[in-house]
Coordinates of C-alpha atoms in Angstrom, one line a residue:
X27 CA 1.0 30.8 -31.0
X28 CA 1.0 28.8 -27.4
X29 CA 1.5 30.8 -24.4
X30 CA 4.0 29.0 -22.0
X31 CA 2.6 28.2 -18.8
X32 CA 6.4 28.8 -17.0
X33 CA 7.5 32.8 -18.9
X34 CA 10.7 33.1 -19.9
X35 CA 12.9 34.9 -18.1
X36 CA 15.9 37.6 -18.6
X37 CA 18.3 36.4 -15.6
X38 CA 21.6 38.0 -15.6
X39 CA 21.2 39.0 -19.0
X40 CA 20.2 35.8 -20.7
X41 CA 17.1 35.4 -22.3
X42 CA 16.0 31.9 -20.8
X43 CA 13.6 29.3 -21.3
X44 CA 11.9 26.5 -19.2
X45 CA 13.5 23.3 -20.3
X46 CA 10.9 20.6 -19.5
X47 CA 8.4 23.2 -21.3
X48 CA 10.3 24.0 -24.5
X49 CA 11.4 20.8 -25.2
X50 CA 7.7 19.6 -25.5
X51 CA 7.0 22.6 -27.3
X52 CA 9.8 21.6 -30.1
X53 CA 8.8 18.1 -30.2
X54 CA 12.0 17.1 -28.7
X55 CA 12.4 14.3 -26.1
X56 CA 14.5 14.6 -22.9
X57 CA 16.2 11.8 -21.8
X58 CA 18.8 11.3 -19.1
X59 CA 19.2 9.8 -15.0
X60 CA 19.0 10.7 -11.8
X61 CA 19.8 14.0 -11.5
X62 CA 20.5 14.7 -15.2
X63 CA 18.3 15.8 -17.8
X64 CA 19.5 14.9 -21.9
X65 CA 18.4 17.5 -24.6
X66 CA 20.1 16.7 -27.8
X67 CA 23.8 17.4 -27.1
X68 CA 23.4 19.1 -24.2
X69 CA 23.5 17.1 -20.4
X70 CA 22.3 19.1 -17.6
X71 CA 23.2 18.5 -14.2
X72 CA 20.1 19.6 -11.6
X73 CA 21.7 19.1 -8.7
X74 CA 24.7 22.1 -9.3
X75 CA 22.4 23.4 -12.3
X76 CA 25.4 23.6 -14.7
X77 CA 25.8 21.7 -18.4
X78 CA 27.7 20.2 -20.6
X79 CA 27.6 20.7 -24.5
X80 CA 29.0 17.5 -26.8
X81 CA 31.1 17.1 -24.2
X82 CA 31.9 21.0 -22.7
X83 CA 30.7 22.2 -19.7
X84 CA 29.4 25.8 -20.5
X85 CA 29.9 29.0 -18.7
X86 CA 27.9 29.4 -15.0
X87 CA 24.8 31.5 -16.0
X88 CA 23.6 29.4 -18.5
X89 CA 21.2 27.2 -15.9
X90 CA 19.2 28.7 -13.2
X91 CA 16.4 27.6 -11.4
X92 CA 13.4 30.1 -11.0
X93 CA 10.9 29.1 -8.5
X94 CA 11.0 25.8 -8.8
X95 CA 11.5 25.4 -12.9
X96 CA 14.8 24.7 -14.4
X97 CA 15.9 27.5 -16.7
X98 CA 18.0 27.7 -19.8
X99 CA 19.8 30.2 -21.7
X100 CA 17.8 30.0 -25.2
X101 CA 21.2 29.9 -26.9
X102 CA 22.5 27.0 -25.3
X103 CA 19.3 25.5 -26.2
X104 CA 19.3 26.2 -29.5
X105 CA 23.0 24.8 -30.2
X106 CA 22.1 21.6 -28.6
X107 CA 19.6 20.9 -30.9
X108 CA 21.9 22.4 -33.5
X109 CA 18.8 24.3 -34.2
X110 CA 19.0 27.7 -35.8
X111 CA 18.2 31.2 -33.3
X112 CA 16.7 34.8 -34.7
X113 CA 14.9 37.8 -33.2
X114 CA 13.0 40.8 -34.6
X115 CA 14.8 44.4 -35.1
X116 CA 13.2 45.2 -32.0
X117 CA 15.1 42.0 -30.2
X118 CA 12.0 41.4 -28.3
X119 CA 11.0 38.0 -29.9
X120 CA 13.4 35.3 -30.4
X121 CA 12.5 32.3 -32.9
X122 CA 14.3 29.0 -32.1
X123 CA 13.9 26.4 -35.5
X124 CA 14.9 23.2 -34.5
X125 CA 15.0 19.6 -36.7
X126 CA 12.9 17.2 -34.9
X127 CA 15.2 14.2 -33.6
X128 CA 15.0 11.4 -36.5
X129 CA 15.2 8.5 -34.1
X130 CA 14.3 4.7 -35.8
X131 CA 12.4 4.7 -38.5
X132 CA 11.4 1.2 -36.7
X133 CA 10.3 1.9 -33.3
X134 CA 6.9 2.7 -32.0
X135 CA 5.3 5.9 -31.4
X136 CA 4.4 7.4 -27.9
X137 CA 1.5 10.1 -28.5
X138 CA -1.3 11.3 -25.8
X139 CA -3.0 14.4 -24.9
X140 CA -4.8 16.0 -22.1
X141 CA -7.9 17.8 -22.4
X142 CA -6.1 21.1 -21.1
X143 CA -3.2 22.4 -20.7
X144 CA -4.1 24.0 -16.8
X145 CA -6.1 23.1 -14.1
X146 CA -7.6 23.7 -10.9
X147 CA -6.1 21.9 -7.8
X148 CA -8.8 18.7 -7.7
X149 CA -9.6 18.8 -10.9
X150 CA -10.1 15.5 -13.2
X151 CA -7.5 15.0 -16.0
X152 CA -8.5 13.2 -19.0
X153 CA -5.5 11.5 -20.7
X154 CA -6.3 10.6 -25.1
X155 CA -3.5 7.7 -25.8
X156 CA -3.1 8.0 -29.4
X157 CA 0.8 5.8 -30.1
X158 CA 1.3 4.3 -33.0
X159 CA 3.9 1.7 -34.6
X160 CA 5.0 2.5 -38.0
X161 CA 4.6 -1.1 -39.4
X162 CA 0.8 -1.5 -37.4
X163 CA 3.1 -3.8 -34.9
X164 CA 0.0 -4.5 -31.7
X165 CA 1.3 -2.0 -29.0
X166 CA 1.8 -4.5 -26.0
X167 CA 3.2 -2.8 -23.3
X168 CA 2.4 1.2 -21.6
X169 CA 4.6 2.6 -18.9
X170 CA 3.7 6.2 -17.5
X171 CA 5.7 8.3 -15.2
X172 CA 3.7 11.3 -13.1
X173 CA 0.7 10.5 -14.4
X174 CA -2.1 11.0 -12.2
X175 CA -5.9 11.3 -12.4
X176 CA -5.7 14.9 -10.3
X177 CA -3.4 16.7 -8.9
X178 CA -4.5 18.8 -5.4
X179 CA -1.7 20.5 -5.1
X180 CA -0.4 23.1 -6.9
X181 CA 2.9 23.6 -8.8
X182 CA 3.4 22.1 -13.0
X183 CA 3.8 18.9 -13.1
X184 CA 5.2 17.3 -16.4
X185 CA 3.8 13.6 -17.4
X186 CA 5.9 11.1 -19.6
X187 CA 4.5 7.9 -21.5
X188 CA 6.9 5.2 -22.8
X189 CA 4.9 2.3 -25.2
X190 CA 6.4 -1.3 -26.2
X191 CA 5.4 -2.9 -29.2
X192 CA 4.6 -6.7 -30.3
X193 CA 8.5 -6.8 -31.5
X194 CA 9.5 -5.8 -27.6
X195 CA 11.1 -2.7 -29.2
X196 CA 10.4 0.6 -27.3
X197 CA 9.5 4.1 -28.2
X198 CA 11.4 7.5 -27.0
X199 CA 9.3 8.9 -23.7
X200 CA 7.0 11.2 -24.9
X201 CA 6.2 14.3 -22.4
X202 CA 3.8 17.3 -21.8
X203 CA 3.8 19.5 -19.1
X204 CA 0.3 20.9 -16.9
X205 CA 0.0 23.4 -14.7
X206 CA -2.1 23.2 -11.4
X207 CA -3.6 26.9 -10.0
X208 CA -6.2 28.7 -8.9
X209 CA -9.4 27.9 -6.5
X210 CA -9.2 24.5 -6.1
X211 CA -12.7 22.5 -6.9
X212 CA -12.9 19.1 -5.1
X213 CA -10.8 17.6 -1.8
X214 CA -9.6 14.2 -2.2
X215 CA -12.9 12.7 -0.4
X216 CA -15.5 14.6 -2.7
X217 CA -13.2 14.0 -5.5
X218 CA -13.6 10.5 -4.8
X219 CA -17.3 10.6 -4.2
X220 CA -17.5 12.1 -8.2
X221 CA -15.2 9.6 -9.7
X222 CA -14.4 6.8 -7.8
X223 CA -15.9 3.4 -9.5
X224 CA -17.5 1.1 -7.2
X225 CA -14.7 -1.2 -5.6
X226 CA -12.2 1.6 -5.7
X227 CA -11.3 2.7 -1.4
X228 CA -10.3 6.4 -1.1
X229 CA -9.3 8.3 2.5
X230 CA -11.5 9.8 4.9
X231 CA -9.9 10.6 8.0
X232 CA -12.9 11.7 9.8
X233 CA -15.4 8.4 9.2
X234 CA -15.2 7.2 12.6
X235 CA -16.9 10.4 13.9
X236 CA -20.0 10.5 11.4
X237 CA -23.3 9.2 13.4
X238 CA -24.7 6.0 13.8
X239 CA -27.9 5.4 12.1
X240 CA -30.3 2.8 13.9
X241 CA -31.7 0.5 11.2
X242 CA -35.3 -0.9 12.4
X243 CA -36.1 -4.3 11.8
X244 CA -39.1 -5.6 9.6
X245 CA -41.0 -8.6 9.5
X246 CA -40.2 -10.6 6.3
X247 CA -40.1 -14.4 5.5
X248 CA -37.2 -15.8 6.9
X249 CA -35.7 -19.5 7.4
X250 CA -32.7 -21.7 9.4
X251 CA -29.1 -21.3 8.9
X252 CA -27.2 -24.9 9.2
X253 CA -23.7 -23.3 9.6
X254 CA -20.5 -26.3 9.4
X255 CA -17.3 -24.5 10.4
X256 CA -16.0 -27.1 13.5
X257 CA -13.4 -28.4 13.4
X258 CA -12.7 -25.8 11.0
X259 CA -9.8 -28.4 9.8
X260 CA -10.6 -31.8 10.4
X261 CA -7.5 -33.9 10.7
X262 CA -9.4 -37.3 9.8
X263 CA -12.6 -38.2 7.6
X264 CA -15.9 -38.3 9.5
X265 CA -19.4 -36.0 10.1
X266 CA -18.7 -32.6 10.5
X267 CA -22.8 -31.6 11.2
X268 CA -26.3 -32.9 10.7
X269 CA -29.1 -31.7 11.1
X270 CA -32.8 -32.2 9.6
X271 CA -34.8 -29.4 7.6
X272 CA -38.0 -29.4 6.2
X273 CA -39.2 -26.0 3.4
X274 CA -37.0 -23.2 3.0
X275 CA -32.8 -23.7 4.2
X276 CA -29.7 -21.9 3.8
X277 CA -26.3 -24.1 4.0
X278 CA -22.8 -22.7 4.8
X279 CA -19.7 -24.4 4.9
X280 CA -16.4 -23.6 6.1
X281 CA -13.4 -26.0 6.0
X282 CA -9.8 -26.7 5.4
X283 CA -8.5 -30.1 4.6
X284 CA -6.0 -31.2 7.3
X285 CA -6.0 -34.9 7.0
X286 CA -2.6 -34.8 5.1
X287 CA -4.2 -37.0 1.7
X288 CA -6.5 -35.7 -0.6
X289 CA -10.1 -35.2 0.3
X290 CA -13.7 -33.9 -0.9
X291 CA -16.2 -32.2 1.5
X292 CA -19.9 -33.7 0.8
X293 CA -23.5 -32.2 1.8
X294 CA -25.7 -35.6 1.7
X295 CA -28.9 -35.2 1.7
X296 CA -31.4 -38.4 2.7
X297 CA -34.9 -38.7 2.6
X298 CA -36.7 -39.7 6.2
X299 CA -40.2 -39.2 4.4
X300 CA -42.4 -42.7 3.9
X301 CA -42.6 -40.5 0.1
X302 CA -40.4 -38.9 -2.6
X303 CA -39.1 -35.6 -1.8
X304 CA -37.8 -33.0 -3.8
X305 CA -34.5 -30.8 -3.0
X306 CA -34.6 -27.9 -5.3
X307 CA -31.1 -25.6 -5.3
X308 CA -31.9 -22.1 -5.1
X309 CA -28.9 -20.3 -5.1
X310 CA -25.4 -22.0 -4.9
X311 CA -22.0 -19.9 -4.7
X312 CA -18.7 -22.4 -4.2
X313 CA -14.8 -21.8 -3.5
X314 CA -12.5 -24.8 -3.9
X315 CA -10.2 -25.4 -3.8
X316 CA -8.0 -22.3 -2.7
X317 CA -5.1 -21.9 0.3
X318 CA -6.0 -18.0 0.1
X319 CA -8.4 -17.8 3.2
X320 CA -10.1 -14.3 1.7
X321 CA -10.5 -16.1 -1.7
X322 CA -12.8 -18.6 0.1
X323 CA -15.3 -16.0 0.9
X324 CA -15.4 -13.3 -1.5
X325 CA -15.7 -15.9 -4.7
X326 CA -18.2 -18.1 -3.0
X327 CA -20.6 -14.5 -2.8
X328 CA -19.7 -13.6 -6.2
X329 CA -20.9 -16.9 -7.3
X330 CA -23.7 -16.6 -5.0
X331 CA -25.6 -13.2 -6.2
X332 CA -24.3 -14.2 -9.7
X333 CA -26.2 -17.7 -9.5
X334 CA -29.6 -18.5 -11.2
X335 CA -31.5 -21.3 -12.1
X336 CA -32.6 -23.7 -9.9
X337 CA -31.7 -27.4 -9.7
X338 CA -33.8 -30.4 -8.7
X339 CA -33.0 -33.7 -7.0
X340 CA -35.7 -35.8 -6.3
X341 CA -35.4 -38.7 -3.6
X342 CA -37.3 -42.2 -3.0
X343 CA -38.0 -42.5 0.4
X344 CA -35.0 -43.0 2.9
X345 CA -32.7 -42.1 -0.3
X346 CA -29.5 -40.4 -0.2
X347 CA -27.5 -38.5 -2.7
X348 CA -25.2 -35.3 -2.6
X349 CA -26.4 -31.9 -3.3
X350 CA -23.2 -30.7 -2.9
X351 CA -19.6 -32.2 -3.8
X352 CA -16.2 -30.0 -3.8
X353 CA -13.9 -30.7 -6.0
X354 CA -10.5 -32.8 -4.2
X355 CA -9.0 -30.8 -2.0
X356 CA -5.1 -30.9 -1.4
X357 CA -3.7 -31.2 1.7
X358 CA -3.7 -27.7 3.6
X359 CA -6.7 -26.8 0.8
X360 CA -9.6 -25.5 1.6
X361 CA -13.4 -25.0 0.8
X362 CA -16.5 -22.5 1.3
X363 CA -20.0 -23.4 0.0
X364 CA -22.9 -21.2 0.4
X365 CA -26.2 -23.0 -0.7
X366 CA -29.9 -22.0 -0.5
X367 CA -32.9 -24.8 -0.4
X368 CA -36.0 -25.9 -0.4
X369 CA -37.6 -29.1 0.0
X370 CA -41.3 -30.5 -0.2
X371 CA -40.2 -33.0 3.2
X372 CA -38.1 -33.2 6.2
X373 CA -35.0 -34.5 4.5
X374 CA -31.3 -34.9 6.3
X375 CA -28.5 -33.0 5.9
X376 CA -25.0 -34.5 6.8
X377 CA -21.9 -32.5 6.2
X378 CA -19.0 -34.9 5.9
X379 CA -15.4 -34.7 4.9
X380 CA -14.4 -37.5 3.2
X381 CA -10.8 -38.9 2.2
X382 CA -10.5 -39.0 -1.6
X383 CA -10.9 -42.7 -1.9
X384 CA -13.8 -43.1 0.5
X385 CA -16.9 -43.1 -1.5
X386 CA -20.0 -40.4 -0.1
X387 CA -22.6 -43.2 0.2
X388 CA -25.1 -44.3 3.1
X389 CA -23.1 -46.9 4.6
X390 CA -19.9 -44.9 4.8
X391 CA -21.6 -41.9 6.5
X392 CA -23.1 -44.5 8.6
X393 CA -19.5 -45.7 10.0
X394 CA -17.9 -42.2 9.9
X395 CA -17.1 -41.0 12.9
X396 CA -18.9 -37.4 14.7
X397 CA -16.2 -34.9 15.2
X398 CA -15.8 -33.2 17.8
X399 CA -15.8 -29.2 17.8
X400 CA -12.4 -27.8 17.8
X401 CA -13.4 -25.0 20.6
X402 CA -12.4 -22.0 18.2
X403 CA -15.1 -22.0 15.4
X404 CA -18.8 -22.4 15.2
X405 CA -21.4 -25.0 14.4
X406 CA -25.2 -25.4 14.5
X407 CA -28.4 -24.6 13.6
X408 CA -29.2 -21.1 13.8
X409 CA -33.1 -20.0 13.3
X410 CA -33.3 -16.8 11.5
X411 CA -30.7 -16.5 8.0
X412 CA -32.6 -13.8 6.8
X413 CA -32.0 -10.3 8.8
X414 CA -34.7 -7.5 7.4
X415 CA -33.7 -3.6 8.0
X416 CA -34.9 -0.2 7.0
X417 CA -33.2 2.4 7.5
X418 CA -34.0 6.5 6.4
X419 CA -31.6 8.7 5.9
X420 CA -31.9 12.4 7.1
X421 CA -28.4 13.9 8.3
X422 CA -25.8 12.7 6.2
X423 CA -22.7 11.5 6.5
X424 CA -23.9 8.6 8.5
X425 CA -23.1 5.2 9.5
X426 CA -24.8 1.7 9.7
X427 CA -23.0 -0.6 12.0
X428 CA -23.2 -4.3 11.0
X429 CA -21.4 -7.1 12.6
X430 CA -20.3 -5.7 15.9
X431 CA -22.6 -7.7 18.4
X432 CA -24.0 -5.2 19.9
X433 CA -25.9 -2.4 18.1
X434 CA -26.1 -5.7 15.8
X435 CA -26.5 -8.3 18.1
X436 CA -25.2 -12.5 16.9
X437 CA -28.0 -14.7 16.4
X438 CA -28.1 -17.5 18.3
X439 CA -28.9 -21.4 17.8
X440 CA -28.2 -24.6 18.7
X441 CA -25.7 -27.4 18.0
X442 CA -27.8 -30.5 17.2
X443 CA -25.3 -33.1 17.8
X444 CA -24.2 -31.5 21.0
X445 CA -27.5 -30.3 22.3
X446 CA -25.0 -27.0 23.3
X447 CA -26.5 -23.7 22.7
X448 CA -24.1 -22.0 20.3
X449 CA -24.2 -17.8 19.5
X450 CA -22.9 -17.5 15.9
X451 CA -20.1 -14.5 16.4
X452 CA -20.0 -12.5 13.0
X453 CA -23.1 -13.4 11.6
X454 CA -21.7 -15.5 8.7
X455 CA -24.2 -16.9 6.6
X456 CA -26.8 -14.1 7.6
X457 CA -28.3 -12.3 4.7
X458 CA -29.1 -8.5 5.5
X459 CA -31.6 -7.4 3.4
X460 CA -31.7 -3.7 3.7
X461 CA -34.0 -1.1 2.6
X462 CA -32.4 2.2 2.2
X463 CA -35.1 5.2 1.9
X464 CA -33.7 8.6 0.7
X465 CA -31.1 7.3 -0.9
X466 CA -31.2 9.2 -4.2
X467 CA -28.0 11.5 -4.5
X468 CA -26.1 9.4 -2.2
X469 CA -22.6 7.1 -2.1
X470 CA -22.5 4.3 -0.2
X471 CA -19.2 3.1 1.4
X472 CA -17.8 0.0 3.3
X473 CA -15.5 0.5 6.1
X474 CA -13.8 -2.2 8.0
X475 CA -13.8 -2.0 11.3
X476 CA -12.5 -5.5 12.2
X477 CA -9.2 -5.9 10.2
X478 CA -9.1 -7.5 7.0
X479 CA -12.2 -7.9 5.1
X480 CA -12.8 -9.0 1.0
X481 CA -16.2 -10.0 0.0
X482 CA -19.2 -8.7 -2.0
X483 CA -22.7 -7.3 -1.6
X484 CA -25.1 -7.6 -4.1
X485 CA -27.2 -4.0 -4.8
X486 CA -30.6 -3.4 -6.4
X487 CA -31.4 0.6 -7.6
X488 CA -34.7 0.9 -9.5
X489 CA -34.5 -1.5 -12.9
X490 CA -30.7 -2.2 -12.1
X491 CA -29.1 -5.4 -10.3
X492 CA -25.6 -5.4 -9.7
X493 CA -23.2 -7.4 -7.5
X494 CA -20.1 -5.7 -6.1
X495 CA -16.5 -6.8 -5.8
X496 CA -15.2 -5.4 -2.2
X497 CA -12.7 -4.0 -2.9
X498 CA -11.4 -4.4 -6.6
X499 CA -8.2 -5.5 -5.5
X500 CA -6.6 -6.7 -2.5
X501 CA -8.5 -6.3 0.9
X502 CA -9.9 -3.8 2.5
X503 CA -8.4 -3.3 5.6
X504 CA -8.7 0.5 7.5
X505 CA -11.6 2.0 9.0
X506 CA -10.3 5.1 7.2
X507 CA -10.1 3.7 4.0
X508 CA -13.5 2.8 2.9
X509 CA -14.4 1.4 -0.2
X510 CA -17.2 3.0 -2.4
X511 CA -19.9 0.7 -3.2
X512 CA -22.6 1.9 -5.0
X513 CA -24.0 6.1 -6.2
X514 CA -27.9 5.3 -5.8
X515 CA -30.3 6.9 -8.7
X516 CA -33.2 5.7 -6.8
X517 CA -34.8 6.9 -3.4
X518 CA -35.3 3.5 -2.4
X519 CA -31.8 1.2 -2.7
X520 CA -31.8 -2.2 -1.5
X521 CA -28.7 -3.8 -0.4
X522 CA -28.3 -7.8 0.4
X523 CA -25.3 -8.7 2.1
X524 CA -23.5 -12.0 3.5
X525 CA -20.9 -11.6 5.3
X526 CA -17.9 -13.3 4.0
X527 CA -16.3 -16.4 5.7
X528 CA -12.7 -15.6 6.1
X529 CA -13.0 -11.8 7.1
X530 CA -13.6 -9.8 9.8
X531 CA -16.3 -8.3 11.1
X532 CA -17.5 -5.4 12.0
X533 CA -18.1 -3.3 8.9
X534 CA -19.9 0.3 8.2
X535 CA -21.5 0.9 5.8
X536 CA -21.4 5.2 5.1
X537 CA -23.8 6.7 3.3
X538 CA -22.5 10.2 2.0
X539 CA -24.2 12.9 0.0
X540 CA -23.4 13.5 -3.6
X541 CA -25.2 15.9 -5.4
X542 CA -23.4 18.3 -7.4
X543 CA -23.2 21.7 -6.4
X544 CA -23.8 24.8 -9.0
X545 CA -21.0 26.6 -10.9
X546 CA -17.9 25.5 -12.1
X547 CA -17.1 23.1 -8.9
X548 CA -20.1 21.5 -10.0
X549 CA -18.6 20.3 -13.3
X550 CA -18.3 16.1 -13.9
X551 CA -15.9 15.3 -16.2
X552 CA -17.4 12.0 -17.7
X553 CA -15.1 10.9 -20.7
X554 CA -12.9 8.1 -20.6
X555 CA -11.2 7.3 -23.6

């Protein structure tokens, strides 16, 4: 026996039943459009709450909506499955027996369940998809209609599932029908702390009032930044930057092909020892080439944190070779190159854009013109890429502010082929390496503060290592959207983060507590089938 989550009803004499409801408890599916509903023979129009039976509209009475449910008489329902009606001497229970519809014998099967029938307002549903094709045709297509994850307000909510097999035939919707009531257990912001998966944003209207948190700065090794990003889009070959490094380096370069031919950017790297010198590549994360300005930056991190290995070139004295090479670049193309390393000598760098047919060798770079800045972007040599923080976290929620040049102030360099002092607006290139104490229990969100931002930070929590797509999709773009980055297991988290060329800064990150509380709110729903 299955209680009905909408009761019947006895309206104007009738005895009558939900129709959504009943039809799912018969095993019968409901078709129609806007503003009709199709049971067997029977059309019913929702908007006048009348219908029509093969083809005769049936007496007023026999529709009715209760409190929101559409109604109908169980008779009526019976003859439009052309189903069979009965009821006990005492004419208190009615039995409707009704032939399943025989459909094709050919088409696939829709089938899924939920894990309930009724649930609290913010609580998780978990959806089983079991469809099937008689023939063992691969199901290649799902299409859902009200299907959601939770539901926060309440009222019943019916969910259909359509499926498409290998043969492109389709299967009959195939429906069930929750109810939401009661106390409800989560809001839609610690709904999304529970469940959200890292790269997912969720709303949370009140982020720009949570507390700043001052992050202190701690001594750890550091080394220059040679940034390249002017002219951001050189309109003829020549030297972009150059600079000369000896030890420890990080490379970062930022450039769109507008010389209207084909073209390769080059970072050549010559040896002014009276020795050999090694170049060993540390890390190396590349985009090219792309005309999608946020693809430049976010897949150059990715590739970055993802990296590993290192690569040697070793170089005669006053030698010169490429450590880097983009691929050809189409006109209006462009490139982003993040690259960390470290020599044993003071070695050369020249970045240099290069018409396809020009090849990167001495002499060229030698009669290649300097190019002038282009008065928008940055250049130059910028002492410190590496910018240690701790931070401890007592009152939570709370913000750390990164980006904003003040409470995180640019660091500033020099333009060596200038001699003009340059402050590097956005920090790109900087890695953050942040320690996080008190961390266990907590989420940690970005928030954009600047416009547009799509990147990735790279997160380590105890044994694990993991690098983070921000966000999974699209951009990230509100203040009041953040997008959930990591739930630390550890006290200590440590966070390393670049941020990406072709976004805006600043960002927040907002660190938000998570434990679960006793009882039934308490409860984390945990399977995914």
């Amino acid at each position: 026996m299955v209680k009905m989550q909408a009761v019947p009803r006895n309206v104007g004499g009738r005895i009558m039943l939900p129709l959504r409801e009943a039809a799912t408890l018969l095993g019968q599916p409901l078709g129609g459009g806007a503003g009709q509903i199709q049971l067997g023979r029977m059309t019913v129009d929702t908007k006048r709450n009348v219908a029509v039976l093969a083809g005769t509209a049936q007496p007023d009475g026999n529709v009715a909506l209760v409190d929101g449910t559409l109604y109908v008489s169980v008779r009526l329902l019976t003859d439009a499955l052309n189903g069979n009606l009965s009821s006990d001497p005492t004419g208190r229970t009615v039995t409707i027996t009704a032939l399943r519809d025989g459909g094709n014998p050919l088409v696939p099967q829709a089938r899924f369940a939920t894990d309930k029938n009724v649930y609290a307002p913010g609580e998780r549903i978990i959806y089983t998809e079991y469809p099937f094709d008689p023939d063992g045709a691969d199901i290649t297509a799902r299409r859902w209609t009200g299907k959601q994850d939770v539901f926060f307000q309440p009222g019943t909510y019916t969910i259909s599932f359509q499926v498409t097999n290998a043969r492109g035939q389709q299967s009959a919707p195939f429906s069930r029908t929750i109810q939401v009531t009661g106390t409800p257990i989560d809001t839609p912001l610690s709904y999304a702390l529970k469940y959200a998966d890292p790269g997912d944003s969720f709303s949370d209207p009140a982020i720009l009032n949570y507390p700043a948190v001052a992050a202190q700065s701690v001594y750890r090794e550091s080394f220059p930044l040679l940034f390249s990003d002017s002219p951001e889009a050189p309109t003829q070959s020549g030297v972009l930057y150059q600079d000369t490094v000896s030890g420890r380096a990080r490379l970062l370069a930022y450039h769109l092909n507008a010389l209207g031919r084909p073209a390769r950017l080059y970072i050549m790297a010559r040896n002014v020892e009276g020795r050999p010198v090694e170049v060993r590549t540390e890390r190396l994360g590349e985009t090219a080439p792309t005309r999608i300005e946020g693809q430049l930056g976010q897949v150059t991190l990715l590739e970055y944190f993802a990296s590993s290995g290192t690569r040697t070139l070793t170089l005669d004295a006053g030698q010169t070779a490429a450590v880097y090479a983009s691929p050809t670049l189409g006109s209006g193309s462009g490139v982003n190159v993040l690259q960390d390393l470290t020599t044993t000598g003071r070695v050369e760098l020249t970045f240099v854009m290069l018409e396809d047919s020009l090849p990167p060798t001495q002499q060229v770079i030698q009669q290649s013109p300097y190019l002038s800045p282009d008065g928008r972007h940055q250049r130059g040599t910028f002492p410190n890429a590496v910018r240690s923080l701790q931070v401890n976290l007592n009152t939570l929620p709370a913000r750390i502010v990164i980006g904003d040049g003040m409470v995180d102030p640019a660091i500033v360099g020099v333009d060596r082929l200038t001699g003009q002092p340059q402050r590097l607006a956005g920090n790109y290139g900087v890695l953050y390496d942040l320690q996080v104490n008190g961390a266990a229990g907590t989420a940690v969100a970005l928030s954009p503060r600047g416009g547009l931002y799509r990147g990735a930070m790279n997160i380590q929590d105890g044994p694990l290592t993991q690098a983070i797509k921000l966000p999974k999709v699209g951009n990230a773009l509100s203040p009041n959207q953040p997008v959930l980055l990591w739930r630390s297991l550890s006290d200590q988290l440590n966070i390393d983060f670049i941020p990406a060329s072709g976004s805006n800064l600043p960002i927040s990150l907002v660190f938000y507590r998570t434990r679960q509380n006793t009882g039934y709110g308490g409860v984390l729903k945990t399977y995914q089938p």
